Short mmCIF file of N, CA and C in Angstrom, two decimals:
data_model
loop_
_atom_site.label_atom_id
_atom_site.label_comp_id
_atom_site.label_asym_id
_atom_site.label_seq_id
_atom_site.Cartn_x
_atom_site.Cartn_y
_atom_site.Cartn_z
N MET Y 5 57.47 169.91 97.33
CA MET Y 5 57.36 169.72 99.07
C MET Y 5 58.88 170.50 99.66
N SER Y 6 59.05 171.43 101.37
CA SER Y 6 60.08 171.12 101.85
C SER Y 6 60.63 170.10 101.59
N ALA Y 7 62.59 170.80 102.10
CA ALA Y 7 63.17 169.32 102.40
C ALA Y 7 62.65 168.90 103.29
N THR Y 8 62.47 169.74 104.86
CA THR Y 8 62.44 168.93 105.81
C THR Y 8 61.14 167.99 106.17
N ALA Y 9 59.87 168.34 104.81
CA ALA Y 9 59.53 166.56 104.88
C ALA Y 9 59.84 165.74 104.34
N VAL Y 10 60.85 166.07 102.75
CA VAL Y 10 61.40 165.14 102.73
C VAL Y 10 62.57 163.49 103.77
N LEU Y 11 63.21 164.85 103.93
CA LEU Y 11 64.19 164.21 105.21
C LEU Y 11 63.37 163.51 106.22
N LEU Y 12 62.12 164.01 106.72
CA LEU Y 12 61.20 163.04 108.03
C LEU Y 12 60.07 162.24 107.12
N VAL Y 13 60.87 161.51 106.02
CA VAL Y 13 59.44 160.64 105.23
C VAL Y 13 61.34 159.77 105.39
N ILE Y 14 62.27 159.96 104.74
CA ILE Y 14 63.52 159.22 104.74
C ILE Y 14 63.83 158.31 105.63
N ALA Y 15 63.86 159.14 106.91
CA ALA Y 15 64.48 158.55 108.82
C ALA Y 15 63.78 158.32 109.28
N SER Y 16 62.05 158.31 108.41
CA SER Y 16 61.11 157.59 109.55
C SER Y 16 61.26 156.49 108.62
N ALA Y 17 61.37 156.65 106.67
CA ALA Y 17 61.21 154.65 106.17
C ALA Y 17 62.29 153.82 107.19
N THR Y 18 63.26 155.19 106.09
CA THR Y 18 65.17 153.45 107.41
C THR Y 18 64.65 154.32 108.88
N ALA Y 19 64.00 154.31 109.39
CA ALA Y 19 63.81 153.70 110.69
C ALA Y 19 62.45 152.59 110.99
N HIS Y 20 61.62 152.49 110.33
CA HIS Y 20 61.35 151.29 109.48
C HIS Y 20 61.54 150.18 109.45
N ALA Y 21 62.67 150.41 107.79
CA ALA Y 21 63.18 149.52 107.60
C ALA Y 21 63.88 148.94 108.42
N GLY Y 22 64.84 149.60 109.48
CA GLY Y 22 65.71 148.78 110.28
C GLY Y 22 65.21 148.07 111.42
N TRP Y 23 64.09 148.75 111.26
CA TRP Y 23 63.35 148.22 112.79
C TRP Y 23 63.21 146.74 112.39
N ASN Y 24 62.25 146.51 110.97
CA ASN Y 24 61.74 145.34 110.59
C ASN Y 24 63.01 144.26 110.52
N PHE Y 25 64.01 144.93 110.15
CA PHE Y 25 65.08 144.13 110.25
C PHE Y 25 65.82 142.77 111.05
N PHE Y 26 66.25 143.87 112.10
CA PHE Y 26 66.18 143.51 113.43
C PHE Y 26 65.29 142.96 114.31
N THR Y 27 63.60 143.07 113.71
CA THR Y 27 63.04 141.77 114.60
C THR Y 27 62.81 140.73 113.25
N LYS Y 28 63.61 140.90 112.57
CA LYS Y 28 63.33 139.64 111.99
C LYS Y 28 64.97 138.70 112.70
N LYS Y 29 65.74 139.85 112.58
CA LYS Y 29 66.70 138.24 112.54
C LYS Y 29 67.14 138.33 114.22
N ALA Y 30 66.40 138.77 115.14
CA ALA Y 30 66.42 138.96 116.67
C ALA Y 30 65.73 137.27 117.12
N SER Y 31 66.53 136.50 118.08
CA SER Y 31 66.55 135.01 118.33
C SER Y 31 65.17 135.64 119.04
N TRP Y 32 64.59 136.27 120.00
CA TRP Y 32 62.65 136.21 120.38
C TRP Y 32 62.30 137.39 120.39
N PRO Y 33 62.14 138.09 118.46
CA PRO Y 33 61.55 138.96 118.14
C PRO Y 33 60.05 139.47 118.66
N LEU Y 34 59.15 138.97 119.68
CA LEU Y 34 57.79 139.16 120.22
C LEU Y 34 59.32 140.35 121.46
N GLY Y 35 60.25 139.52 121.75
CA GLY Y 35 60.21 140.27 123.18
C GLY Y 35 61.65 141.47 122.41
N PHE Y 36 62.01 141.01 121.87
CA PHE Y 36 63.33 142.55 120.80
C PHE Y 36 62.07 143.81 120.63
N THR Y 37 60.39 143.14 120.40
CA THR Y 37 59.49 143.96 119.90
C THR Y 37 59.60 144.95 121.20
N TRP Y 38 59.07 144.08 122.15
CA TRP Y 38 58.55 145.29 122.71
C TRP Y 38 60.10 145.84 124.08
N ALA Y 39 61.48 144.57 123.79
CA ALA Y 39 61.72 146.07 124.89
C ALA Y 39 62.87 147.50 123.36
N MET Y 40 62.36 147.39 123.13
CA MET Y 40 61.64 148.97 122.08
C MET Y 40 60.78 148.80 122.12
N ALA Y 41 60.16 148.77 122.01
CA ALA Y 41 58.38 150.27 122.87
C ALA Y 41 58.52 149.98 123.62
N PHE Y 42 59.24 149.36 124.71
CA PHE Y 42 59.53 149.91 126.55
C PHE Y 42 60.83 151.04 126.71
N VAL Y 43 61.74 151.00 125.16
CA VAL Y 43 62.86 151.92 125.47
C VAL Y 43 62.55 153.06 125.20
N GLY Y 44 61.73 152.79 123.93
CA GLY Y 44 60.98 153.94 122.98
C GLY Y 44 59.87 155.65 123.69
N THR Y 45 59.81 154.27 124.42
CA THR Y 45 58.84 154.91 125.79
C THR Y 45 59.29 155.01 127.03
N ILE Y 46 60.22 155.18 127.40
CA ILE Y 46 60.69 155.34 127.93
C ILE Y 46 61.72 156.58 127.52
N GLY Y 47 62.13 157.01 126.67
CA GLY Y 47 62.46 158.44 125.84
C GLY Y 47 62.46 159.04 125.44
N LEU Y 48 60.75 158.50 125.32
CA LEU Y 48 59.97 159.65 124.79
C LEU Y 48 58.72 160.79 125.91
N LEU Y 49 58.88 159.77 126.61
CA LEU Y 49 58.15 159.94 128.13
C LEU Y 49 58.61 161.61 129.00
N PRO Y 50 59.91 162.22 128.95
CA PRO Y 50 60.51 163.77 129.54
C PRO Y 50 59.55 164.24 127.86
N VAL Y 51 60.11 164.25 127.32
CA VAL Y 51 59.79 165.36 126.48
C VAL Y 51 58.02 165.54 126.59
N GLY Y 52 57.38 164.07 127.07
CA GLY Y 52 56.27 164.14 126.50
C GLY Y 52 55.68 165.39 127.65
N ALA Y 53 56.40 164.68 129.03
CA ALA Y 53 56.04 165.65 130.10
C ALA Y 53 56.13 166.75 129.59
N TYR Y 54 57.66 167.47 129.12
CA TYR Y 54 57.61 168.55 128.89
C TYR Y 54 56.67 169.68 128.61
N LEU Y 55 56.08 168.81 127.16
CA LEU Y 55 54.83 169.34 126.37
C LEU Y 55 54.10 170.03 126.87
N LEU Y 56 53.54 168.97 127.67
CA LEU Y 56 52.44 168.52 128.78
C LEU Y 56 51.88 169.46 129.99
N ILE Y 57 52.94 170.27 130.00
CA ILE Y 57 52.49 170.80 131.11
C ILE Y 57 53.74 172.19 129.99
N THR Y 58 54.17 172.65 129.21
CA THR Y 58 54.63 174.25 128.85
C THR Y 58 53.62 174.28 127.22
N GLU Y 59 53.04 173.92 126.65
CA GLU Y 59 52.12 173.52 125.63
C GLU Y 59 50.71 172.36 125.79
N PRO Y 60 49.74 172.66 126.76
CA PRO Y 60 48.88 171.64 126.40
C PRO Y 60 48.11 171.73 125.70
N PRO Y 61 46.99 170.79 124.79
CA PRO Y 61 46.87 170.76 124.07
C PRO Y 61 45.26 171.16 124.17
N GLU Y 62 44.86 172.07 123.87
CA GLU Y 62 43.59 172.79 123.42
C GLU Y 62 42.64 171.65 124.43
N PRO Y 63 40.94 172.18 124.72
CA PRO Y 63 40.67 170.63 125.35
C PRO Y 63 39.47 169.50 124.24
N SER Y 64 39.49 170.90 122.70
CA SER Y 64 38.97 169.60 122.13
C SER Y 64 40.17 168.90 121.41
N GLY Y 65 41.45 169.26 121.63
CA GLY Y 65 43.22 168.20 121.48
C GLY Y 65 42.44 167.16 121.87
N TRP Y 66 42.30 166.79 123.22
CA TRP Y 66 41.81 165.64 124.57
C TRP Y 66 41.31 163.94 123.35
N THR Y 67 40.20 164.77 122.51
CA THR Y 67 39.25 163.79 122.10
C THR Y 67 40.64 162.62 121.15
N PHE Y 68 41.08 163.68 119.64
CA PHE Y 68 41.81 162.85 119.06
C PHE Y 68 42.70 162.21 120.62
N VAL Y 69 42.89 163.01 121.69
CA VAL Y 69 43.93 161.98 122.27
C VAL Y 69 43.81 160.73 123.18
N ALA Y 70 43.37 160.79 123.09
CA ALA Y 70 41.57 159.52 123.43
C ALA Y 70 41.15 158.20 122.71
N VAL Y 71 41.07 159.06 121.02
CA VAL Y 71 40.76 157.98 119.90
C VAL Y 71 41.80 156.96 119.89
N SER Y 72 43.10 157.86 119.64
CA SER Y 72 44.45 157.12 119.56
C SER Y 72 44.37 156.23 120.39
N TRP Y 73 44.20 156.84 122.33
CA TRP Y 73 44.85 156.35 123.09
C TRP Y 73 43.67 154.72 122.94
N MET Y 74 42.59 154.76 122.52
CA MET Y 74 41.63 153.22 122.62
C MET Y 74 42.60 152.51 120.86
N LEU Y 75 42.53 153.49 119.92
CA LEU Y 75 43.21 152.85 118.70
C LEU Y 75 44.10 152.31 119.32
N HIS Y 76 45.81 152.35 119.79
CA HIS Y 76 46.66 151.92 119.72
C HIS Y 76 46.89 150.37 121.35
N LEU Y 77 45.67 150.54 121.61
CA LEU Y 77 45.39 149.98 122.34
C LEU Y 77 44.71 148.95 122.27
N ALA Y 78 43.54 148.68 121.22
CA ALA Y 78 43.45 147.39 119.81
C ALA Y 78 43.96 146.48 119.79
#
């Protein structure tokens, strides 16, 4: 396994643990969760727009986008 993959897994686990810690310590956990989701969406929106313009998905990739979108809504 490459060092990059290991570092990404460690970073992901650390972010997940931090998210859970701060959510449990928040006075209003649901509000904190919504606020973090909003901040994450706003923060990644420019990156997603840039990638959509410069490297659009292939037509078959839109199927995966649609399925992912529906699963996130469920």
